[in-house]
Tab-separated table of C-alpha atoms in Angstrom:
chain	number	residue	atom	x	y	z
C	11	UNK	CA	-39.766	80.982	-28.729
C	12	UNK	CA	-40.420	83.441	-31.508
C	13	UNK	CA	-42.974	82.400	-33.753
C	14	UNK	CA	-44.024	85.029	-36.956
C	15	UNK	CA	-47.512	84.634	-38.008
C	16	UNK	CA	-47.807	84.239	-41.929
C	17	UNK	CA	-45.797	87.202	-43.580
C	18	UNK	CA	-47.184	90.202	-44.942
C	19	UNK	CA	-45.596	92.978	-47.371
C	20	UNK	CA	-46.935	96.587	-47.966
C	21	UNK	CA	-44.688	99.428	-49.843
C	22	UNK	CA	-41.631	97.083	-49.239
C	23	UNK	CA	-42.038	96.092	-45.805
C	24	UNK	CA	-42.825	92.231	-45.818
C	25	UNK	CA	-43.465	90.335	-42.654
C	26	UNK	CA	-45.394	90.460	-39.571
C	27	UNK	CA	-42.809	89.752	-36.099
C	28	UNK	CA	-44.298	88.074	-32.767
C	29	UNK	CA	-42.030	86.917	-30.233
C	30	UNK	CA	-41.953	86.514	-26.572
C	31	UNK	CA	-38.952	88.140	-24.366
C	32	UNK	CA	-38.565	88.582	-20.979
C	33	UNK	CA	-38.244	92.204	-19.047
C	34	UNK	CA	-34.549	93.536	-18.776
C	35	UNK	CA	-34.228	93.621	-15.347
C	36	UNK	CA	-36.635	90.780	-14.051
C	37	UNK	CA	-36.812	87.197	-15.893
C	38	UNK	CA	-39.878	86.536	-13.845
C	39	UNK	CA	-42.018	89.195	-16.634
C	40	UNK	CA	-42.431	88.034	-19.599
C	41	UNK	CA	-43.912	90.437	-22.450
C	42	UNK	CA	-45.650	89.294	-26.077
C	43	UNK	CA	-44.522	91.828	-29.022
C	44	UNK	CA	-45.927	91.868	-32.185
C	45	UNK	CA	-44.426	94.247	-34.666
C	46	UNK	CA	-46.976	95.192	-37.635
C	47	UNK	CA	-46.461	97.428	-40.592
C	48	UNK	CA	-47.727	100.399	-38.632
C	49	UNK	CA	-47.801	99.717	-34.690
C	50	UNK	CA	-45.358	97.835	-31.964
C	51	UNK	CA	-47.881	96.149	-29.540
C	52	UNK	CA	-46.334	95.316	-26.216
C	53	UNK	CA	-48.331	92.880	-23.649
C	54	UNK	CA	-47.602	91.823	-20.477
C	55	UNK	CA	-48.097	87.849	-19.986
C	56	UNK	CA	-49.767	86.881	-16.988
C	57	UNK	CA	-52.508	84.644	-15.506
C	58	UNK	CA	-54.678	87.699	-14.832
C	59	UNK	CA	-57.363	88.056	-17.449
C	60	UNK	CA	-56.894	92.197	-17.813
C	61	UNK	CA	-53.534	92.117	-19.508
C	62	UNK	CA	-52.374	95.993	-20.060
C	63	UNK	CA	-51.759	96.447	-24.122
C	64	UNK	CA	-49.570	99.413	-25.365
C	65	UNK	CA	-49.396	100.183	-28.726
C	66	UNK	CA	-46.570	102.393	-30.070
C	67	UNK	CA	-47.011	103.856	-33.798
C	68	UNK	CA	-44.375	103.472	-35.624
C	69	UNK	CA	-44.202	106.929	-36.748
C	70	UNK	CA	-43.287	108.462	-33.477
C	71	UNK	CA	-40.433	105.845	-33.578
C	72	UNK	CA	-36.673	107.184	-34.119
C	73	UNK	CA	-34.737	104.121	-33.890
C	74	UNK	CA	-33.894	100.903	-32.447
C	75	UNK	CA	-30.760	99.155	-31.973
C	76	UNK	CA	-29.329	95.527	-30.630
C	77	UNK	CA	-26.542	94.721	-28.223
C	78	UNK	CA	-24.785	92.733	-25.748
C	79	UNK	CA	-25.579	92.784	-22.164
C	80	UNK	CA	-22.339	94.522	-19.631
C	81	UNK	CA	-22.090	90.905	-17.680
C	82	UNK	CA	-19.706	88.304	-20.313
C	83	UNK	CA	-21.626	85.691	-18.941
C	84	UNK	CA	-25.176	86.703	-19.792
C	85	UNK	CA	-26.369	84.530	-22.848
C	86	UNK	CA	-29.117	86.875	-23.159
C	87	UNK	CA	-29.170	89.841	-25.543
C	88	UNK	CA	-31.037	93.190	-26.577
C	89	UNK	CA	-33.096	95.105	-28.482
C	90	UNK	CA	-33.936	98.839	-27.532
C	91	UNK	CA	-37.006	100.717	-29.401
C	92	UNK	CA	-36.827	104.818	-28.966
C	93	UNK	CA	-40.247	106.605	-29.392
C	94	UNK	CA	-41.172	110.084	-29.236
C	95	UNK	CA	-45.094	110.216	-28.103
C	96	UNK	CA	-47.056	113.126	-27.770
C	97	UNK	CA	-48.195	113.125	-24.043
C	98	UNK	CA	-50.071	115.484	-21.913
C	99	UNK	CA	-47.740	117.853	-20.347
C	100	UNK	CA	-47.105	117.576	-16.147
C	101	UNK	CA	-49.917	120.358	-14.618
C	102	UNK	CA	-50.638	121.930	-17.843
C	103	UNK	CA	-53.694	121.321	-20.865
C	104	UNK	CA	-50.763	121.265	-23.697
C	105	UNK	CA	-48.903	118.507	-25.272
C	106	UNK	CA	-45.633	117.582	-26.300
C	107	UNK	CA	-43.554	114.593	-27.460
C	108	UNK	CA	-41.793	112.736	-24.850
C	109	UNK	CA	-39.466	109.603	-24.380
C	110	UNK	CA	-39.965	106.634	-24.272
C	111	UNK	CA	-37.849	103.595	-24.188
C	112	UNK	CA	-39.198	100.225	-24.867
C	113	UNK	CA	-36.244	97.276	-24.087
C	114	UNK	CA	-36.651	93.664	-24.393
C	115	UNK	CA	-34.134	90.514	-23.124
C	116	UNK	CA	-34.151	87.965	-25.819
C	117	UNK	CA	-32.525	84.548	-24.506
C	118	UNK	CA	-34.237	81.790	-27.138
C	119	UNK	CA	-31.146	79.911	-26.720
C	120	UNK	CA	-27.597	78.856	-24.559
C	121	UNK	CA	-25.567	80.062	-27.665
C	122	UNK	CA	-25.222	83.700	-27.283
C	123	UNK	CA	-24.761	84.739	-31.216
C	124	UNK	CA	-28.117	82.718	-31.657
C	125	UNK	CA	-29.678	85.397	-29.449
C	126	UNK	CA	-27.744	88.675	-30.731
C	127	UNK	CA	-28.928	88.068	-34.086
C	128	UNK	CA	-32.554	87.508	-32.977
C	129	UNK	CA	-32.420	90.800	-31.076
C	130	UNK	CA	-30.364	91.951	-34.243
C	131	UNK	CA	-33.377	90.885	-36.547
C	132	UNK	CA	-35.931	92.652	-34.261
C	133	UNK	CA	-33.745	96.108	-34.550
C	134	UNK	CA	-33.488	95.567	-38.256
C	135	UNK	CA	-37.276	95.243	-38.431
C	136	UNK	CA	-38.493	98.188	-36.599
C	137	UNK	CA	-35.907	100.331	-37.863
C	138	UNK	CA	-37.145	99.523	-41.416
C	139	UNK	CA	-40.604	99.416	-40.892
C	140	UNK	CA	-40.576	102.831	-39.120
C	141	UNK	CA	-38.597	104.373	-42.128
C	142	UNK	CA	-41.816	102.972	-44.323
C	143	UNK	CA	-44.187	104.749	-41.827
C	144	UNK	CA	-42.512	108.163	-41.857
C	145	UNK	CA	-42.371	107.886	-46.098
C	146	UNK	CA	-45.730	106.700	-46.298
C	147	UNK	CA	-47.440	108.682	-43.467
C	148	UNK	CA	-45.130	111.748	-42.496
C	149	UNK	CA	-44.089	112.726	-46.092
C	150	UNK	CA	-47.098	111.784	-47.800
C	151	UNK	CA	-45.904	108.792	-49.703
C	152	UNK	CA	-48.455	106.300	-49.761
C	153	UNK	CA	-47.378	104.120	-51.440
C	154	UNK	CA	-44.151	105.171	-52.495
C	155	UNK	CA	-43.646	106.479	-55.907
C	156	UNK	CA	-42.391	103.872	-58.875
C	157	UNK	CA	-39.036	104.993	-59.018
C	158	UNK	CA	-38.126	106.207	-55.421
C	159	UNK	CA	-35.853	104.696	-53.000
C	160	UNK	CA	-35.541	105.582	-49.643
C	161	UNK	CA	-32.085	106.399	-47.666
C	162	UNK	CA	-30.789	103.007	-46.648
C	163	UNK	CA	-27.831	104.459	-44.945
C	164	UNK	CA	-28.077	106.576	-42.148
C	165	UNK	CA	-28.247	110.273	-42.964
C	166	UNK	CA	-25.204	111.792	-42.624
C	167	UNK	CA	-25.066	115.168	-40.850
C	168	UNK	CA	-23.162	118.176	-40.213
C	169	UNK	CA	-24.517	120.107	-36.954
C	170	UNK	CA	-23.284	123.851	-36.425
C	171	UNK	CA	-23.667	124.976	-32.770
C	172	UNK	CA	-23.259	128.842	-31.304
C	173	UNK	CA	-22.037	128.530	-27.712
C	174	UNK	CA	-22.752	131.737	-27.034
C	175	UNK	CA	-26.464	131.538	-28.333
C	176	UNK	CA	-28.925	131.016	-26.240
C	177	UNK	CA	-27.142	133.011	-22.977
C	178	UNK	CA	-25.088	130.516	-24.035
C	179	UNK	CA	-26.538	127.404	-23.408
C	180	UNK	CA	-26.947	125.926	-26.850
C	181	UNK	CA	-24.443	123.541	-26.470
C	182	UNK	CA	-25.777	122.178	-23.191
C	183	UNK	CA	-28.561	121.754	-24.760
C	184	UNK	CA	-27.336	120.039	-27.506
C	185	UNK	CA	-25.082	117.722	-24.835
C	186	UNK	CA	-28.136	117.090	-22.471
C	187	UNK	CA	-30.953	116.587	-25.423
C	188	UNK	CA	-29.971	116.639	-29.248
C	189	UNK	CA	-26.719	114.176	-28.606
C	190	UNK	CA	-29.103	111.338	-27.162
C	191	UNK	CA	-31.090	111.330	-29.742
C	192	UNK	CA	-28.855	111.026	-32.788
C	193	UNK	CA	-27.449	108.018	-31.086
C	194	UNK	CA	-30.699	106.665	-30.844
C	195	UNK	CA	-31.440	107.103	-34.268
C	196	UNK	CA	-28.346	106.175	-35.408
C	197	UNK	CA	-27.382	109.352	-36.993
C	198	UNK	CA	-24.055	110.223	-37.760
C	199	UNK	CA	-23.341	113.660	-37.038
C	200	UNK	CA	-20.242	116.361	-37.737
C	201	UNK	CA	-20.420	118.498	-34.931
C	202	UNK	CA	-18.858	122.426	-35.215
C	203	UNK	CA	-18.709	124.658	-32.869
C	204	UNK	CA	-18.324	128.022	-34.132
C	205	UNK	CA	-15.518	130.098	-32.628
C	206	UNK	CA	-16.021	133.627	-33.953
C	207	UNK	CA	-18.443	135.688	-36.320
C	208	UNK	CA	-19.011	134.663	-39.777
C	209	UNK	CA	-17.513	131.032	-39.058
C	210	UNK	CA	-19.720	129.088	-40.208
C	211	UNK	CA	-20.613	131.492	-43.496
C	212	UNK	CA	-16.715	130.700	-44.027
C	213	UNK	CA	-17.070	126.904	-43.558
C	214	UNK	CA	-19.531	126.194	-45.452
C	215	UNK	CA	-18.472	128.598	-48.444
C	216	UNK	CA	-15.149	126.429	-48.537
C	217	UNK	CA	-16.562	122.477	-47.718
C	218	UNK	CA	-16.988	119.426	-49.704
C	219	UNK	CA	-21.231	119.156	-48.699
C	220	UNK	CA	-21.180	116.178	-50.638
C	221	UNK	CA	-20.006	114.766	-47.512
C	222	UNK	CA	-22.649	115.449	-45.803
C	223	UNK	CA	-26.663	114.664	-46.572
C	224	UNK	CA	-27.937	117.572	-44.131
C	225	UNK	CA	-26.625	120.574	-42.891
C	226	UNK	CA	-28.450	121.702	-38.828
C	227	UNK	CA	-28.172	124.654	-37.087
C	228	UNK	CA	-28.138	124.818	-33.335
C	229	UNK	CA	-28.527	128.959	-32.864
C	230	UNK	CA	-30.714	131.515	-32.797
C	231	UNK	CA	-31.367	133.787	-36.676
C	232	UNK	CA	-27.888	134.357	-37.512
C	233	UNK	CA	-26.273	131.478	-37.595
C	234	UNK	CA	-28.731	130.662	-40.158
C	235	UNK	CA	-28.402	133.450	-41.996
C	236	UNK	CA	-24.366	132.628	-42.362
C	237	UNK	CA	-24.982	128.749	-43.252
C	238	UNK	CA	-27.254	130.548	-46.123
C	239	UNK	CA	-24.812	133.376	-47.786
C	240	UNK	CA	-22.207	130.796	-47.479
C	241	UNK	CA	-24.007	128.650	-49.690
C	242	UNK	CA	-24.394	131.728	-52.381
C	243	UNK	CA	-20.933	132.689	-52.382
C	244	UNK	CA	-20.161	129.086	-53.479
C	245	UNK	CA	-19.269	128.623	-57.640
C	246	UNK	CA	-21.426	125.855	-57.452
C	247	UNK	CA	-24.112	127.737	-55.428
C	248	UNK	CA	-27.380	126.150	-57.426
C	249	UNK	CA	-26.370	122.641	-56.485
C	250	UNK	CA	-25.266	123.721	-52.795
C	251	UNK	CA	-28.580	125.191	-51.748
C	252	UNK	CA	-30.324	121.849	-52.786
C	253	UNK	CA	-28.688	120.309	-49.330
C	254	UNK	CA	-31.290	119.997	-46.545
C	255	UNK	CA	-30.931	122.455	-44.209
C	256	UNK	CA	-32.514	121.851	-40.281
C	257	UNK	CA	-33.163	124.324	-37.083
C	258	UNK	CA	-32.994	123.617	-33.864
C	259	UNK	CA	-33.629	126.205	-31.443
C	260	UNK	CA	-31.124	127.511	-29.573
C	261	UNK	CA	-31.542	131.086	-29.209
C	262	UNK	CA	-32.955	133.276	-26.661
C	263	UNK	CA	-36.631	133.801	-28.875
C	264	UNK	CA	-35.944	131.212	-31.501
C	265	UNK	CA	-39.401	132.773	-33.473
C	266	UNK	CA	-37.798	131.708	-36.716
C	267	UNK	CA	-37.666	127.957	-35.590
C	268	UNK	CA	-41.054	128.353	-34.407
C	269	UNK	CA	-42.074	129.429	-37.699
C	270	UNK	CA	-40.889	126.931	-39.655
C	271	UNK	CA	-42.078	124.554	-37.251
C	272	UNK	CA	-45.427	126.272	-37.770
C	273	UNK	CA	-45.900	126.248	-41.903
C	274	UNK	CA	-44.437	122.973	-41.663
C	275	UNK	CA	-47.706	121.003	-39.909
């Protein structure tokens, strides 16, 4: 059963989740989560008295989503968490984030729709609370600001990739890394693939960016430096160069992603 210890609210967030689910591919393990403003705690329940806890911060969290299982006649269903820890790299001193995915078979009852919208509830939940976290912790907004909302919807982006960057492997890298990711999190995502010089200044000179809450670049410098003078040559050039802009890095040096990266810690 799922039980929820009295509720609790901070900066919009109200309620405290515990519930017990069984692993996805053995019903024999059984795990105890309890979701809290700032942390998903995952035990494993067992007669041995040194239970392993894990505790995942909600601010390395991207997303978490609910579904079905494959098999029609599984009554269970699903909830998925997707974090981004920093670990210790393999053989080296540095660090760097790394996946990990945290899944969970809810089956509370025989009616299957009983159990979707538990796991449904769960999603909801983390996804909300780790949009809190990332306001509150990541952008400084503790507690939020009388008067600000945050971005209910999912962010909706337009991504501009140079297959030719790179020695031309930006778009495998967006395929093999980026793409995951934006599922995970839910993001919806435009993607362009520029086919010749000065695309993209063209493009973006011309859009409707209202349709879009971010613009990200994929490339090395100059594919930045289009998305930028397209924006200028636009009539309404003071409103367009208010739209987010991202970098990932895709070139062969990529020192101005690293620099941003840099002055933005």
């Amino acid at each position: 059963t799922s039980s929820p210890p009295p509720p609790s609210s901070c900066n919009g967030f109200s309620g405290v989740l515990y519930g017990e689910f069984t692993d996805t591919l053995n019903d024999g393990v059984r795990y105890s989560v309890s979701l809290t403003e700032s942390a998903l705690t995952i035990q494993r329940i067992s007669s041995s008295p040194d239970r392993t806890k894990v505790v995942f911060n909600l601010s390395d969290c991207i997303g978490c989503r609910a579904y079905k299982g494959p098999d029609s006649a599984d009554i269970g269903a699903y909830f998925a968490a997707y974090f981004y820890p920093f670990k210790r790299r393999w053989m080296s001193t540095g660090v760097a984030r790394q996946r990990v995915e945290q899944c969970f078979r809810v089956a509370l009852a025989q009616d299957p729709l009983v159990n979707l919208r538990e796991a449904e509830r769960w999603a909801h939940a983390i996804r909300d609370a780790s949009v809190l976290v990332h306001a509150c912790v990541v952008w400084g907004l503790s507690p939020l600001p009388i008067g600000v909302t945050l971005l209910r919807r999912p962010c909706r982006t337009m991504i501009l990739v140079n297959p030719h960057s790179g020695r031309g492997q930006a778009l495998q890298l967006f395929t093999g890394h980026i793409q995951a990711m934006l599922t995970e999190a839910s993001v919806p995502y435009t993607l362009v693939i520029t086919e010749h010089q000065n695309h993209a200044r063209e493009l973006v000179r011309n859009a409707d960016l209202t349709q879009w809450d971010a613009l990200v670049i994929m490339s090395g410098d100059g594919l930045l430096f289009e998305v930028i003078n397209g924006m200028m040559e636009r009539e309404d050039w003071q409103q367009a160069i208010q739209t987010p802009l991202g970098m990932l890095p895709g070139g062969s040096g990529n020192a101005l992603a690293a620099s941003i990266h840099h002055y933005s810690q």
